[in-house]
Structure formats: structure tokens, C-alpha cells
mmCIF file of C-alpha atoms in Angstrom:
data_model
loop_
_atom_site.group_PDB
_atom_site.id
_atom_site.type_symbol
_atom_site.label_atom_id
_atom_site.label_comp_id
_atom_site.label_asym_id
_atom_site.label_seq_id
_atom_site.Cartn_x
_atom_site.Cartn_y
_atom_site.Cartn_z
ATOM 1 C CA MET A 1 102.211 133.266 63.224
ATOM 2 C CA LEU A 2 104.029 135.211 65.909
ATOM 3 C CA GLN A 3 107.559 134.180 66.820
ATOM 4 C CA PHE A 4 108.881 134.632 70.357
ATOM 5 C CA GLU A 5 112.450 134.397 71.622
ATOM 6 C CA THR A 6 114.192 135.659 74.729
ATOM 7 C CA SER A 7 117.637 136.523 76.015
ATOM 8 C CA GLU A 8 117.306 133.610 78.452
ATOM 9 C CA LYS A 9 117.897 130.296 76.731
ATOM 10 C CA ASP A 10 116.712 128.277 79.735
ATOM 11 C CA LEU A 11 113.527 130.282 80.411
ATOM 12 C CA SER A 12 110.745 127.960 81.557
ATOM 13 C CA VAL A 13 107.216 128.301 82.901
ATOM 14 C CA THR A 14 108.007 125.754 85.643
ATOM 15 C CA PRO A 15 108.658 128.232 88.517
ATOM 16 C CA PHE A 16 105.152 129.670 88.106
ATOM 17 C CA LEU A 17 103.422 126.588 86.766
ATOM 18 C CA ASP A 18 100.919 126.309 89.625
ATOM 19 C CA GLN A 19 99.662 129.891 89.205
ATOM 20 C CA LEU A 20 99.560 129.519 85.433
ATOM 21 C CA GLN A 21 97.600 126.288 85.619
ATOM 22 C CA VAL A 22 94.970 127.972 87.790
ATOM 23 C CA GLU A 23 94.441 130.653 85.147
ATOM 24 C CA PHE A 24 94.610 128.148 82.307
ATOM 25 C CA LYS A 25 91.821 126.067 83.858
ATOM 26 C CA LYS A 26 89.665 129.173 84.252
ATOM 27 C CA ILE A 27 90.213 129.992 80.590
ATOM 28 C CA GLN A 28 89.315 126.430 79.606
ATOM 29 C CA GLN A 29 86.153 126.586 81.688
ATOM 30 C CA VAL A 30 85.080 129.894 80.159
ATOM 31 C CA MET A 31 85.615 128.494 76.684
ATOM 32 C CA ALA A 32 83.727 125.300 77.483
ATOM 33 C CA THR A 33 80.802 127.187 79.003
ATOM 34 C CA GLY A 34 80.613 129.826 76.287
ATOM 35 C CA GLY A 35 78.659 133.039 76.546
ATOM 36 C CA TYR A 36 79.409 136.109 78.602
ATOM 37 C CA VAL A 37 79.259 135.242 82.292
ATOM 38 C CA ASP A 38 82.918 135.505 83.347
ATOM 39 C CA ASP A 39 85.531 138.267 83.278
ATOM 40 C CA ARG A 40 87.469 136.207 80.713
ATOM 41 C CA ALA A 41 84.484 136.227 78.351
ATOM 42 C CA SER A 42 86.393 138.369 75.849
ATOM 43 C CA LEU A 43 87.839 135.053 74.659
ATOM 44 C CA ASN A 44 84.365 134.000 73.516
ATOM 45 C CA LEU A 45 83.917 137.081 71.340
ATOM 46 C CA LEU A 46 86.088 135.389 68.735
ATOM 47 C CA ASP A 47 83.472 132.678 68.119
ATOM 48 C CA ASP A 48 80.425 134.943 68.170
ATOM 49 C CA GLN A 49 79.635 134.913 64.474
ATOM 50 C CA ALA A 50 76.193 136.393 65.052
ATOM 51 C CA MET A 51 77.806 139.409 66.730
ATOM 52 C CA LEU A 52 80.304 139.845 63.891
ATOM 53 C CA GLU A 53 77.567 139.702 61.264
ATOM 54 C CA ARG A 54 75.439 142.152 63.237
ATOM 55 C CA ILE A 55 78.341 144.606 63.481
ATOM 56 C CA ALA A 56 78.966 144.373 59.736
ATOM 57 C CA GLN A 57 75.285 144.952 58.986
ATOM 58 C CA LEU A 58 74.927 147.896 61.362
ATOM 59 C CA ALA A 59 78.086 149.522 59.983
ATOM 60 C CA LYS A 60 76.877 149.608 56.364
ATOM 61 C CA PRO A 61 74.726 152.772 56.563
ATOM 62 C CA TYR A 62 77.717 154.754 57.844
ATOM 63 C CA GLN A 63 80.434 153.519 55.478
ATOM 64 C CA ASP A 64 79.771 156.222 52.882
ATOM 65 C CA ALA A 65 80.637 158.992 55.344
ATOM 66 C CA LYS A 66 83.378 161.390 54.318
ATOM 67 C CA VAL A 67 84.397 162.033 57.918
ATOM 68 C CA VAL A 68 84.092 159.818 61.002
ATOM 69 C CA ILE A 69 84.638 161.077 64.535
ATOM 70 C CA LEU A 70 85.114 158.437 67.225
ATOM 71 C CA VAL A 71 84.299 159.725 70.704
ATOM 72 C CA GLY A 72 85.578 157.430 73.437
ATOM 73 C CA MET A 73 87.994 157.243 76.368
ATOM 74 C CA GLY A 74 90.381 154.418 77.239
ATOM 75 C CA GLY A 75 89.650 151.139 75.475
ATOM 76 C CA PRO A 76 86.982 152.592 73.164
ATOM 77 C CA GLY A 77 89.443 155.172 71.883
ATOM 78 C CA LEU A 78 92.711 153.238 71.970
ATOM 79 C CA GLY A 79 91.681 149.921 70.431
ATOM 80 C CA ALA A 80 90.212 150.990 67.103
ATOM 81 C CA ARG A 81 92.869 153.665 66.675
ATOM 82 C CA ALA A 82 95.661 151.155 67.309
ATOM 83 C CA VAL A 83 94.384 148.836 64.589
ATOM 84 C CA GLN A 84 93.609 151.630 62.128
ATOM 85 C CA GLU A 85 97.053 153.223 62.441
ATOM 86 C CA ALA A 86 98.757 149.835 62.208
ATOM 87 C CA LEU A 87 96.977 148.999 58.952
ATOM 88 C CA THR A 88 96.689 152.360 57.174
ATOM 89 C CA GLY A 89 99.180 154.512 59.065
ATOM 90 C CA ILE A 90 99.086 157.837 60.855
ATOM 91 C CA TYR A 91 98.609 159.575 57.490
ATOM 92 C CA HIS A 92 95.382 157.671 56.831
ATOM 93 C CA ASN A 93 93.415 160.861 56.231
ATOM 94 C CA LEU A 94 95.611 161.889 53.297
ATOM 95 C CA ASN A 95 94.879 158.755 51.303
ATOM 96 C CA HIS A 96 91.708 157.130 52.619
ATOM 97 C CA THR A 97 88.005 157.816 52.984
ATOM 98 C CA PRO A 98 86.343 158.112 55.423
ATOM 99 C CA ARG A 99 88.779 160.373 57.203
ATOM 100 C CA ILE A 100 88.892 159.535 60.911
ATOM 101 C CA PHE A 101 89.385 161.789 63.933
ATOM 102 C CA TYR A 102 89.590 160.668 67.557
ATOM 103 C CA ALA A 103 87.897 162.685 70.292
ATOM 104 C CA ASP A 104 89.630 161.072 73.260
ATOM 105 C CA THR A 105 89.869 164.157 75.463
ATOM 106 C CA VAL A 106 87.783 167.135 76.498
ATOM 107 C CA ASP A 107 90.744 169.471 76.218
ATOM 108 C CA SER A 108 89.145 172.609 74.817
ATOM 109 C CA VAL A 109 91.753 173.236 72.109
ATOM 110 C CA ARG A 110 91.706 169.665 70.774
ATOM 111 C CA LEU A 111 87.930 169.396 70.894
ATOM 112 C CA ASP A 112 87.512 172.782 69.234
ATOM 113 C CA SER A 113 89.704 171.592 66.356
ATOM 114 C CA ILE A 114 87.540 168.506 65.909
ATOM 115 C CA LEU A 115 84.365 170.589 66.062
ATOM 116 C CA LYS A 116 85.689 172.848 63.308
ATOM 117 C CA ILE A 117 86.302 169.787 61.139
ATOM 118 C CA ALA A 118 82.749 168.614 61.845
ATOM 119 C CA GLU A 119 81.323 172.059 61.061
ATOM 120 C CA LYS A 120 83.181 172.257 57.745
ATOM 121 C CA THR A 121 82.081 168.752 56.788
ATOM 122 C CA LEU A 122 78.437 169.658 57.321
ATOM 123 C CA LYS A 123 78.846 173.053 55.648
ATOM 124 C CA ASP A 124 80.256 171.298 52.564
ATOM 125 C CA ARG A 125 77.201 169.012 52.610
ATOM 126 C CA GLN A 126 79.344 165.946 53.159
ATOM 127 C CA LYS A 127 78.251 163.033 55.298
ATOM 128 C CA LEU A 128 79.519 163.065 58.884
ATOM 129 C CA THR A 129 79.304 160.078 61.226
ATOM 130 C CA VAL A 130 79.982 160.499 64.940
ATOM 131 C CA ILE A 131 80.443 157.233 66.842
ATOM 132 C CA ILE A 132 79.860 157.497 70.594
ATOM 133 C CA ALA A 133 81.490 154.709 72.615
ATOM 134 C CA THR A 134 81.016 154.415 76.372
ATOM 135 C CA GLN A 135 80.214 151.068 77.913
ATOM 136 C CA SER A 136 78.988 152.519 81.182
ATOM 137 C CA GLY A 137 76.935 155.058 79.278
ATOM 138 C CA GLY A 138 77.974 157.771 81.696
ATOM 139 C CA THR A 139 81.631 158.629 81.075
ATOM 140 C CA THR A 140 81.867 162.371 81.722
ATOM 141 C CA GLU A 141 84.319 163.198 78.939
ATOM 142 C CA THR A 142 82.495 161.125 76.329
ATOM 143 C CA ILE A 143 79.030 162.469 77.093
ATOM 144 C CA ALA A 144 80.274 166.077 77.187
ATOM 145 C CA ALA A 145 81.762 165.717 73.700
ATOM 146 C CA ALA A 146 78.706 163.812 72.462
ATOM 147 C CA ALA A 147 76.352 166.535 73.673
ATOM 148 C CA THR A 148 78.354 169.175 71.826
ATOM 149 C CA LEU A 149 78.395 167.210 68.566
ATOM 150 C CA GLN A 150 74.696 166.406 68.869
ATOM 151 C CA ALA A 151 73.962 170.118 69.223
ATOM 152 C CA LEU A 152 76.019 170.780 66.090
ATOM 153 C CA PHE A 153 73.858 168.400 64.049
ATOM 154 C CA GLN A 154 70.692 169.975 65.410
ATOM 155 C CA SER A 155 71.899 173.503 64.660
ATOM 156 C CA THR A 156 72.234 172.591 60.983
ATOM 157 C CA GLY A 157 68.825 170.939 60.791
ATOM 158 C CA ILE A 158 70.187 167.390 60.634
ATOM 159 C CA ASP A 159 68.702 164.628 62.777
ATOM 160 C CA PRO A 160 71.590 163.439 64.988
ATOM 161 C CA ALA A 161 69.907 160.057 65.477
ATOM 162 C CA GLN A 162 70.703 159.255 61.841
ATOM 163 C CA HIS A 163 74.404 160.054 62.185
ATOM 164 C CA MET A 164 75.411 159.165 65.771
ATOM 165 C CA PRO A 165 75.506 155.401 66.441
ATOM 166 C CA LEU A 166 75.965 154.560 70.123
ATOM 167 C CA ILE A 167 78.206 151.751 71.412
ATOM 168 C CA THR A 168 77.327 150.892 74.996
ATOM 169 C CA ASN A 169 76.317 148.162 77.416
ATOM 170 C CA GLU A 170 72.761 146.915 77.478
ATOM 171 C CA ASP A 171 70.554 148.859 79.914
ATOM 172 C CA SER A 172 73.193 151.541 80.458
ATOM 173 C CA LYS A 173 71.920 155.093 80.769
ATOM 174 C CA LEU A 174 73.036 155.755 77.202
ATOM 175 C CA ASP A 175 71.270 152.634 75.933
ATOM 176 C CA VAL A 176 68.006 153.673 77.572
ATOM 177 C CA TRP A 177 68.358 157.267 76.361
ATOM 178 C CA GLY A 178 69.238 156.164 72.834
ATOM 179 C CA ASP A 179 66.240 153.861 72.661
ATOM 180 C CA GLU A 180 63.924 156.659 73.746
ATOM 181 C CA HIS A 181 65.328 159.066 71.134
ATOM 182 C CA GLY A 182 65.612 156.700 68.169
ATOM 183 C CA PHE A 183 69.397 156.298 68.013
ATOM 184 C CA THR A 184 71.071 153.162 66.662
ATOM 185 C CA ARG A 185 72.660 151.255 69.530
ATOM 186 C CA ILE A 186 75.366 148.641 69.130
ATOM 187 C CA LEU A 187 75.342 146.721 72.398
ATOM 188 C CA VAL A 188 78.447 145.240 74.008
ATOM 189 C CA PRO A 189 78.061 141.751 75.508
ATOM 190 C CA PRO A 190 78.243 141.538 79.324
ATOM 191 C CA LYS A 191 81.509 141.022 81.237
ATOM 192 C CA ILE A 192 83.685 142.658 78.572
ATOM 193 C CA GLY A 193 86.012 145.180 80.203
ATOM 194 C CA GLY A 194 87.048 148.227 78.206
ATOM 195 C CA ARG A 195 90.685 147.231 77.796
ATOM 196 C CA TYR A 196 89.633 143.733 76.651
ATOM 197 C CA SER A 197 86.990 145.071 74.268
ATOM 198 C CA ILE A 198 88.876 145.368 70.976
ATOM 199 C CA PHE A 199 87.115 142.287 69.523
ATOM 200 C CA SER A 200 83.696 143.457 70.701
ATOM 201 C CA PRO A 201 81.546 146.165 69.064
ATOM 202 C CA VAL A 202 83.700 148.716 70.929
ATOM 203 C CA GLY A 203 86.634 148.039 68.623
ATOM 204 C CA LEU A 204 85.088 146.264 65.669
ATOM 205 C CA PHE A 205 82.203 148.604 64.837
ATOM 206 C CA PRO A 206 84.381 151.693 64.186
ATOM 207 C CA LEU A 207 86.788 149.524 62.184
ATOM 208 C CA ALA A 208 83.907 148.119 60.133
ATOM 209 C CA VAL A 209 82.660 151.646 59.419
ATOM 210 C CA LEU A 210 86.153 152.480 58.150
ATOM 211 C CA GLY A 211 86.046 149.442 55.870
ATOM 212 C CA PHE A 212 88.510 147.141 57.616
ATOM 213 C CA ASP A 213 88.209 143.352 57.422
ATOM 214 C CA ILE A 214 87.083 142.552 60.953
ATOM 215 C CA GLN A 215 86.667 138.844 60.194
ATOM 216 C CA THR A 216 90.365 138.509 59.370
ATOM 217 C CA LEU A 217 91.348 140.542 62.431
ATOM 218 C CA VAL A 218 89.358 138.157 64.620
ATOM 219 C CA LYS A 219 90.768 135.151 62.756
ATOM 220 C CA GLY A 220 94.272 136.123 63.841
ATOM 221 C CA ALA A 221 93.185 136.483 67.459
ATOM 222 C CA ARG A 222 91.400 133.141 67.356
ATOM 223 C CA ALA A 223 94.556 131.408 66.099
ATOM 224 C CA VAL A 224 96.588 132.595 69.104
ATOM 225 C CA ARG A 225 93.828 131.721 71.564
ATOM 226 C CA ASP A 226 93.389 128.236 70.104
ATOM 227 C CA GLN A 227 97.139 127.636 69.984
ATOM 228 C CA THR A 228 97.281 128.349 73.715
ATOM 229 C CA LEU A 229 94.348 126.049 74.450
ATOM 230 C CA THR A 230 95.543 123.114 72.350
ATOM 231 C CA GLY A 231 99.252 123.428 73.045
ATOM 232 C CA GLY A 232 98.922 123.920 76.785
ATOM 233 C CA ILE A 233 100.707 126.225 79.175
ATOM 234 C CA LYS A 234 104.206 124.904 78.544
ATOM 235 C CA LYS A 235 103.980 125.747 74.839
ATOM 236 C CA SER A 236 102.158 129.058 75.183
ATOM 237 C CA ILE A 237 104.266 132.039 74.131
ATOM 238 C CA ALA A 238 101.878 134.315 76.056
ATOM 239 C CA ALA A 239 102.557 132.327 79.233
ATOM 240 C CA LEU A 240 106.309 132.303 78.557
ATOM 241 C CA SER A 241 106.346 136.063 78.051
ATOM 242 C CA ALA A 242 104.372 136.539 81.278
ATOM 243 C CA VAL A 243 106.855 134.335 83.131
ATOM 244 C CA GLN A 244 109.854 136.334 81.934
ATOM 245 C CA ILE A 245 108.254 139.646 82.907
ATOM 246 C CA ALA A 246 107.097 138.320 86.304
ATOM 247 C CA LYS A 247 110.433 136.654 87.054
ATOM 248 C CA HIS A 248 112.319 139.911 86.654
ATOM 249 C CA TYR A 249 109.605 141.969 88.339
ATOM 250 C CA LYS A 250 110.208 139.897 91.459
ATOM 251 C CA THR A 251 113.911 140.836 91.340
ATOM 252 C CA GLY A 252 113.179 144.563 91.148
ATOM 253 C CA LYS A 253 112.717 145.146 87.422
ATOM 254 C CA ASN A 254 109.349 146.866 87.657
ATOM 255 C CA ILE A 255 109.467 148.783 84.360
ATOM 256 C CA HIS A 256 108.471 147.113 81.108
ATOM 257 C CA VAL A 257 109.531 148.643 77.792
ATOM 258 C CA THR A 258 107.633 147.741 74.637
ATOM 259 C CA PHE A 259 110.264 148.675 72.057
ATOM 260 C CA ILE A 260 108.601 148.702 68.645
ATOM 261 C CA PHE A 261 110.595 148.828 65.424
ATOM 262 C CA ALA A 262 107.642 149.944 63.303
ATOM 263 C CA PRO A 263 106.416 153.509 63.893
ATOM 264 C CA GLU A 264 102.903 152.761 62.623
ATOM 265 C CA LEU A 265 102.468 150.520 65.678
ATOM 266 C CA GLU A 266 102.971 153.319 68.213
ATOM 267 C CA SER A 267 99.266 153.359 69.115
ATOM 268 C CA ILE A 268 99.453 149.576 69.495
ATOM 269 C CA GLY A 269 102.136 150.324 72.071
ATOM 270 C CA LEU A 270 99.814 152.755 73.859
ATOM 271 C CA TRP A 271 97.131 150.063 73.892
ATOM 272 C CA CYS A 272 99.702 147.673 75.422
ATOM 273 C CA ARG A 273 100.539 150.322 78.010
ATOM 274 C CA GLN A 274 96.896 150.604 79.051
ATOM 275 C CA ILE A 275 96.246 146.890 79.381
ATOM 276 C CA MET A 276 99.340 146.329 81.527
ATOM 277 C CA ALA A 277 98.915 149.411 83.731
ATOM 278 C CA GLU A 278 95.179 149.207 84.299
ATOM 279 C CA SER A 279 95.110 145.430 84.716
ATOM 280 C CA LEU A 280 98.081 144.913 87.029
ATOM 281 C CA GLY A 281 98.436 148.142 89.021
ATOM 282 C CA LYS A 282 96.646 146.962 92.172
ATOM 283 C CA ASN A 283 97.308 146.588 95.898
ATOM 284 C CA GLN A 284 100.594 148.545 95.787
ATOM 285 C CA LEU A 285 101.844 146.152 93.101
ATOM 286 C CA GLY A 286 102.346 146.792 89.418
ATOM 287 C CA ILE A 287 104.657 147.024 86.451
ATOM 288 C CA THR A 288 105.150 150.454 84.908
ATOM 289 C CA PRO A 289 104.747 150.110 81.125
ATOM 290 C CA THR A 290 106.516 152.408 78.684
ATOM 291 C CA VAL A 291 106.600 152.546 74.894
ATOM 292 C CA ALA A 292 109.641 153.181 72.719
ATOM 293 C CA ILE A 293 109.833 153.452 68.932
ATOM 294 C CA GLY A 294 112.904 152.404 66.970
ATOM 295 C CA SER A 295 114.968 154.016 65.886
ATOM 296 C CA ARG A 296 113.605 157.282 67.321
ATOM 297 C CA GLU A 297 114.180 156.365 70.959
ATOM 298 C CA LEU A 298 117.746 155.292 70.271
ATOM 299 C CA HIS A 299 118.389 159.033 70.276
ATOM 300 C CA SER A 300 116.339 159.835 73.372
ATOM 301 C CA MET A 301 115.901 156.870 75.762
ATOM 302 C CA PHE A 302 118.568 154.324 74.834
ATOM 303 C CA GLN A 303 121.250 155.946 76.984
ATOM 304 C CA LEU A 304 119.036 155.322 80.018
ATOM 305 C CA TYR A 305 118.370 151.732 78.959
ATOM 306 C CA MET A 306 122.096 151.033 78.656
ATOM 307 C CA ASP A 307 123.692 152.978 81.513
ATOM 308 C CA GLY A 308 120.779 153.765 83.808
ATOM 309 C CA PRO A 309 119.487 151.536 86.611
ATOM 310 C CA ASP A 310 118.940 147.887 85.699
ATOM 311 C CA ASP A 311 115.247 148.074 86.573
ATOM 312 C CA LYS A 312 113.711 147.324 83.166
ATOM 313 C CA ILE A 313 112.712 144.354 81.037
ATOM 314 C CA THR A 314 112.241 144.994 77.326
ATOM 315 C CA THR A 315 110.040 143.320 74.744
ATOM 316 C CA PHE A 316 111.131 144.191 71.232
ATOM 317 C CA VAL A 317 108.449 144.083 68.545
ATOM 318 C CA LYS A 318 109.920 143.428 65.122
ATOM 319 C CA ILE A 319 108.279 143.224 61.700
ATOM 320 C CA MET A 320 109.855 140.891 59.143
ATOM 321 C CA ARG A 321 109.329 143.247 56.214
ATOM 322 C CA THR A 322 110.533 142.738 52.675
ATOM 323 C CA ASN A 323 113.018 145.201 51.248
ATOM 324 C CA GLY A 324 111.558 148.397 49.826
ATOM 325 C CA ARG A 325 113.099 151.691 48.819
ATOM 326 C CA THR A 326 116.875 151.969 48.720
ATOM 327 C CA VAL A 327 119.399 154.724 49.279
ATOM 328 C CA PRO A 328 120.612 155.957 45.861
ATOM 329 C CA GLU A 329 124.009 154.621 44.823
ATOM 330 C CA GLU A 330 125.156 158.053 43.743
ATOM 331 C CA ASN A 331 124.222 160.908 46.033
ATOM 332 C CA ILE A 332 125.835 164.064 47.363
ATOM 333 C CA PHE A 333 125.883 162.687 50.931
ATOM 334 C CA SER A 334 127.832 159.519 50.082
ATOM 335 C CA THR A 335 130.993 160.698 51.839
ATOM 336 C CA LEU A 336 129.212 161.366 55.148
ATOM 337 C CA VAL A 337 128.138 157.835 56.133
ATOM 338 C CA GLU A 338 129.788 154.737 54.707
ATOM 339 C CA SER A 339 128.116 151.542 53.496
ATOM 340 C CA ILE A 340 124.586 152.806 52.975
ATOM 341 C CA GLU A 341 124.578 153.234 49.175
ATOM 342 C CA ASN A 342 122.205 150.810 47.453
ATOM 343 C CA LYS A 343 121.044 149.517 50.842
ATOM 344 C CA SER A 344 117.322 149.296 51.424
ATOM 345 C CA PHE A 345 115.857 151.191 54.342
ATOM 346 C CA GLN A 346 114.699 147.840 55.685
ATOM 347 C CA ALA A 347 118.272 146.524 55.566
ATOM 348 C CA ILE A 348 119.417 149.599 57.489
ATOM 349 C CA THR A 349 116.642 149.093 60.043
ATOM 350 C CA GLU A 350 117.639 145.424 60.420
ATOM 351 C CA ALA A 351 121.254 146.436 61.015
ATOM 352 C CA ILE A 352 120.195 148.964 63.646
ATOM 353 C CA PHE A 353 117.929 146.416 65.339
ATOM 354 C CA SER A 354 120.703 143.813 65.425
ATOM 355 C CA GLY A 355 123.046 146.414 66.882
ATOM 356 C CA VAL A 356 120.544 147.214 69.628
ATOM 357 C CA VAL A 357 120.120 143.542 70.528
ATOM 358 C CA ARG A 358 123.891 143.060 70.653
ATOM 359 C CA ALA A 359 124.205 146.091 72.944
ATOM 360 C CA TYR A 360 121.528 144.655 75.252
ATOM 361 C CA THR A 361 123.326 141.307 75.296
ATOM 362 C CA GLU A 362 126.715 142.843 76.100
ATOM 363 C CA LYS A 363 125.155 144.879 78.931
ATOM 364 C CA LYS A 364 123.281 141.792 80.178
ATOM 365 C CA ARG A 365 119.972 143.645 79.914
ATOM 366 C CA GLN A 366 117.081 141.189 79.728
ATOM 367 C CA TYR A 367 114.820 141.203 76.690
ATOM 368 C CA ALA A 368 112.422 139.260 74.513
ATOM 369 C CA ILE A 369 111.794 139.573 70.781
ATOM 370 C CA LEU A 370 108.295 139.204 69.383
ATOM 371 C CA SER A 371 108.384 138.981 65.580
ATOM 372 C CA LEU A 372 105.416 139.502 63.278
ATOM 373 C CA PRO A 373 105.742 138.089 59.738
ATOM 374 C CA GLN A 374 104.135 141.246 58.346
ATOM 375 C CA ILE A 375 101.625 143.902 59.301
ATOM 376 C CA SER A 376 98.164 142.689 58.338
ATOM 377 C CA ALA A 377 94.743 142.435 59.938
ATOM 378 C CA GLU A 378 95.491 138.830 60.848
ATOM 379 C CA THR A 379 98.875 139.445 62.479
ATOM 380 C CA ILE A 380 97.616 142.495 64.371
ATOM 381 C CA GLY A 381 94.702 140.422 65.683
ATOM 382 C CA SER A 382 97.191 137.764 66.784
ATOM 383 C CA PHE A 383 99.349 140.318 68.573
ATOM 384 C CA LEU A 384 96.438 141.900 70.456
ATOM 385 C CA GLN A 385 95.170 138.522 71.662
ATOM 386 C CA PHE A 386 98.698 137.525 72.687
ATOM 387 C CA LYS A 387 98.901 140.610 74.909
ATOM 388 C CA MET A 388 95.504 139.970 76.507
ATOM 389 C CA LEU A 389 96.451 136.384 77.351
ATOM 390 C CA GLU A 390 99.837 137.536 78.635
ATOM 391 C CA THR A 391 98.046 139.992 80.933
ATOM 392 C CA MET A 392 95.683 137.338 82.294
ATOM 393 C CA PHE A 393 98.647 135.078 83.074
ATOM 394 C CA LEU A 394 100.555 137.939 84.714
ATOM 395 C CA GLY A 395 97.556 138.689 86.917
ATOM 396 C CA SER A 396 97.541 135.097 88.121
ATOM 397 C CA ILE A 397 101.290 135.084 88.839
ATOM 398 C CA LEU A 398 101.222 138.433 90.658
ATOM 399 C CA GLY A 399 98.046 137.608 92.568
ATOM 400 C CA VAL A 400 95.968 140.546 91.328
ATOM 401 C CA ASN A 401 92.622 140.736 89.566
ATOM 402 C CA PRO A 402 93.455 141.863 86.006
ATOM 403 C CA PHE A 403 89.836 142.676 85.168
ATOM 404 C CA ASP A 404 88.767 145.451 87.563
ATOM 405 C CA GLN A 405 89.910 149.082 87.885
ATOM 406 C CA PRO A 406 88.980 150.457 91.311
ATOM 407 C CA GLY A 407 91.514 153.280 91.117
ATOM 408 C CA VAL A 408 89.968 154.677 87.946
ATOM 409 C CA GLU A 409 86.522 154.789 89.497
ATOM 410 C CA ALA A 410 87.831 157.098 92.244
ATOM 411 C CA TYR A 411 88.531 159.986 89.862
ATOM 412 C CA LYS A 412 85.173 159.529 88.131
ATOM 413 C CA VAL A 413 83.292 159.863 91.419
ATOM 414 C CA GLU A 414 85.277 162.938 92.465
ATOM 415 C CA THR A 415 84.894 164.597 89.049
ATOM 416 C CA LYS A 416 81.117 164.306 89.173
ATOM 417 C CA ARG A 417 81.085 165.611 92.744
ATOM 418 C CA ILE A 418 83.191 168.657 91.823
ATOM 419 C CA LEU A 419 81.069 169.453 88.768
ATOM 420 C CA ALA A 420 77.904 169.212 90.862
ATOM 421 C CA GLU A 421 79.321 171.745 93.334
ATOM 422 C CA LYS A 422 80.000 174.395 90.662
#
């Protein structure tokens, strides 16, 4: 299970208990009602065994692909990538099949690179799967990339309907189009927002195609959700984390740093950035989320954290790894840095982490430490659910709706208007 500790020994949910109880009761009601009729319905995904079995079944025909391209913006792109990189690393494509590429932009250079990979895959007569994920069914960037990849299949005489599964909401324009043209559609239950969609087909289907254990991922999320429900608000680490962040936000600390001491979790950090920014940035309120990786950012951002304005609250994410490789006892660099011979890289990382925490303490910079026992499907599922619950509680404390995104819709409307004028 996750472990949570803070720099404040007397931190309590009591100052915000009324707001937290309001949200907690809504969560209880959603769980008791079941189904997908409330914005918090993502919590019910974890018990939808029929959905999980359907995802696993629909993924099977695509699991023998040599290359998978996931086309999706926001939640559809960030969620699956965050889990994949956490579990198999950023060098996944060197050691695993299928290889995976993420088309999360319509930048011409990036997309051209992905198209060249797709072209070579087809030229080599290898199986290519292109997953299209857009819940609305009309995201400009996603559909533009999808149209280009569909044309590539057609130009080589391959039926795109056999290689391009569509993840979308029921009755969306893409759902209707896909039905008419014989494409496989994996439908997302109602009331599941993109940034809360990791445990829906949006996140789980691509992961299933890649061969990940989605049942264990969901099991970890379910454990955190159930711990919150059975233990109550006062024992919820998600509520306690929300309280610490909100408490300092109200004193002017409006920047939140997710400081991760595990580089393979960087995309997890980007997922955290999205859920905090898009959920809480409303009505001229909001916490600016940033992501730092240890020990890389100790040599780029740490100076600011120590001697810059005291306007930040930090959550460290630490992995309790076992010792691995060690620095050789005899090496030509032994005179340059003392006390590293025969030390494991994990021991060095632990020493650096402890030094960072001591520096924060001496500077009276506020922080929390979230520790994962190891990186596994179960612990990653737990972490993701922790962050979603934390966000729901923060929305209640700050008095904003953490489930809509009116600001995002503005650019979508203007983009379509501009394109129509050209």
C-alpha cells in the first residue's frame, strides 16, 4: 500500500472537514447507486467486471501487432502512456513487442516521423494496429491524424477497419461513423471525463493490446478507493494530501511540485499535472502543477525551490526499491568522489533523497512524501486512484467543479471556426 507522511506533524483534516464530508457523501452515494450517472462515476469503473472482460476480449485480435500507434489527445494519450512507461520504461521499444508510438500532436515533423514508422511496418509486411481514442468523436487533432493513417492503410490495399479500433463515447460522431464503416468500437461508459478515464476503455484497451495486466492495475485502484470508503475522511491519505495542498494554497503557495525520484514515472507526473490543472483551474482560481525528476532537477530547479519565493508545496514520490547495481570498488574515478565505492545506485539515490528532505526541512519548505513499495501494476493503479480522489477533495475545498473544462472548449470552437474560414 501507499505510505503518506508530511512535514507537518499536526496536519489534520479538521479545518476543511465540512467541505470534505460533502464530497465524501457524494462519493458514497455514487458507489451505492452504481452505474454511470454522476461525474464521479469513474469510481464505479473498478467494479465493472463485464467491461474489463469485454476490453480483454476486444484487445486479443490486436495483440500480435508488431507496432501499435495510439492516437489521442489529453487523457487518451497521457493515461496509457503513463502506465506503460512506468511498467516497461521509456526504452520499451528496444525490448518489447508490440512497439508503441504516441501520436499526441499534429505537429508536422512529429507526425511525419510516426507515418514513416507506419509505412515501413506495412512495407515489411508486419502487422500495424492504430488505436484511435477520442471520447467526443470530434477532436480536431485526433481525427486529422486518424484520417492520414486510414489513407495509408488504403493506399497499401489493407482494410483499415481491420486494424483501427476506435475508442469513443456511445453515439458520438466517431461511433456512428465507425458503425457505418465496419470498424470495431470500444465504447466508454457515460459521465467519464477524459482525465478520469484511465480505468475505462480509454486507458485500459491500449494497455491490454500491449499485454499489460489490467485486472491487477484496477485491483490497486480499488484498494485505495475502498480504503477511503471504509476508513472515512479522517483516515484518508487522499483527503489529508488535499488538505495540505489547500491549506498552503490559501496562504499564497499556488504552485504544486510533484517531485518524483524515479525517472520512469515522468509521464505519471505529466498525468498528475493534467488532472490538477484541468480540474482545478476555474473561476480565476487554481494551483499551477509542475513536475520534477530526481536527481535531474536538483541541477536545474532546486536552486529556485530553496532560495526562490516561498510559493510552492512539494509532494515527493519515492519508490522503496531493493538494491541493484553497485559502483565498482576499484575504478579509475575513485579519487574524485569519496564514499561511493561498493555503494549501490539505490543507496546513492536514497542518500540524495534524504539530503533533499533535510534541505527542505532546514529551509522550512513544506512537503509531503508519498512512498510506493515498488513499481508494479498494482501500486501504479493505487497511485492513480489516490490522485483522482485527491483532486475530487481539492475541488470541494476550493469550491470548483473538478469535472468540467470550459476553458478547453473555447480553443476547440475557435480552431474549427478558423479552419472553416481558410
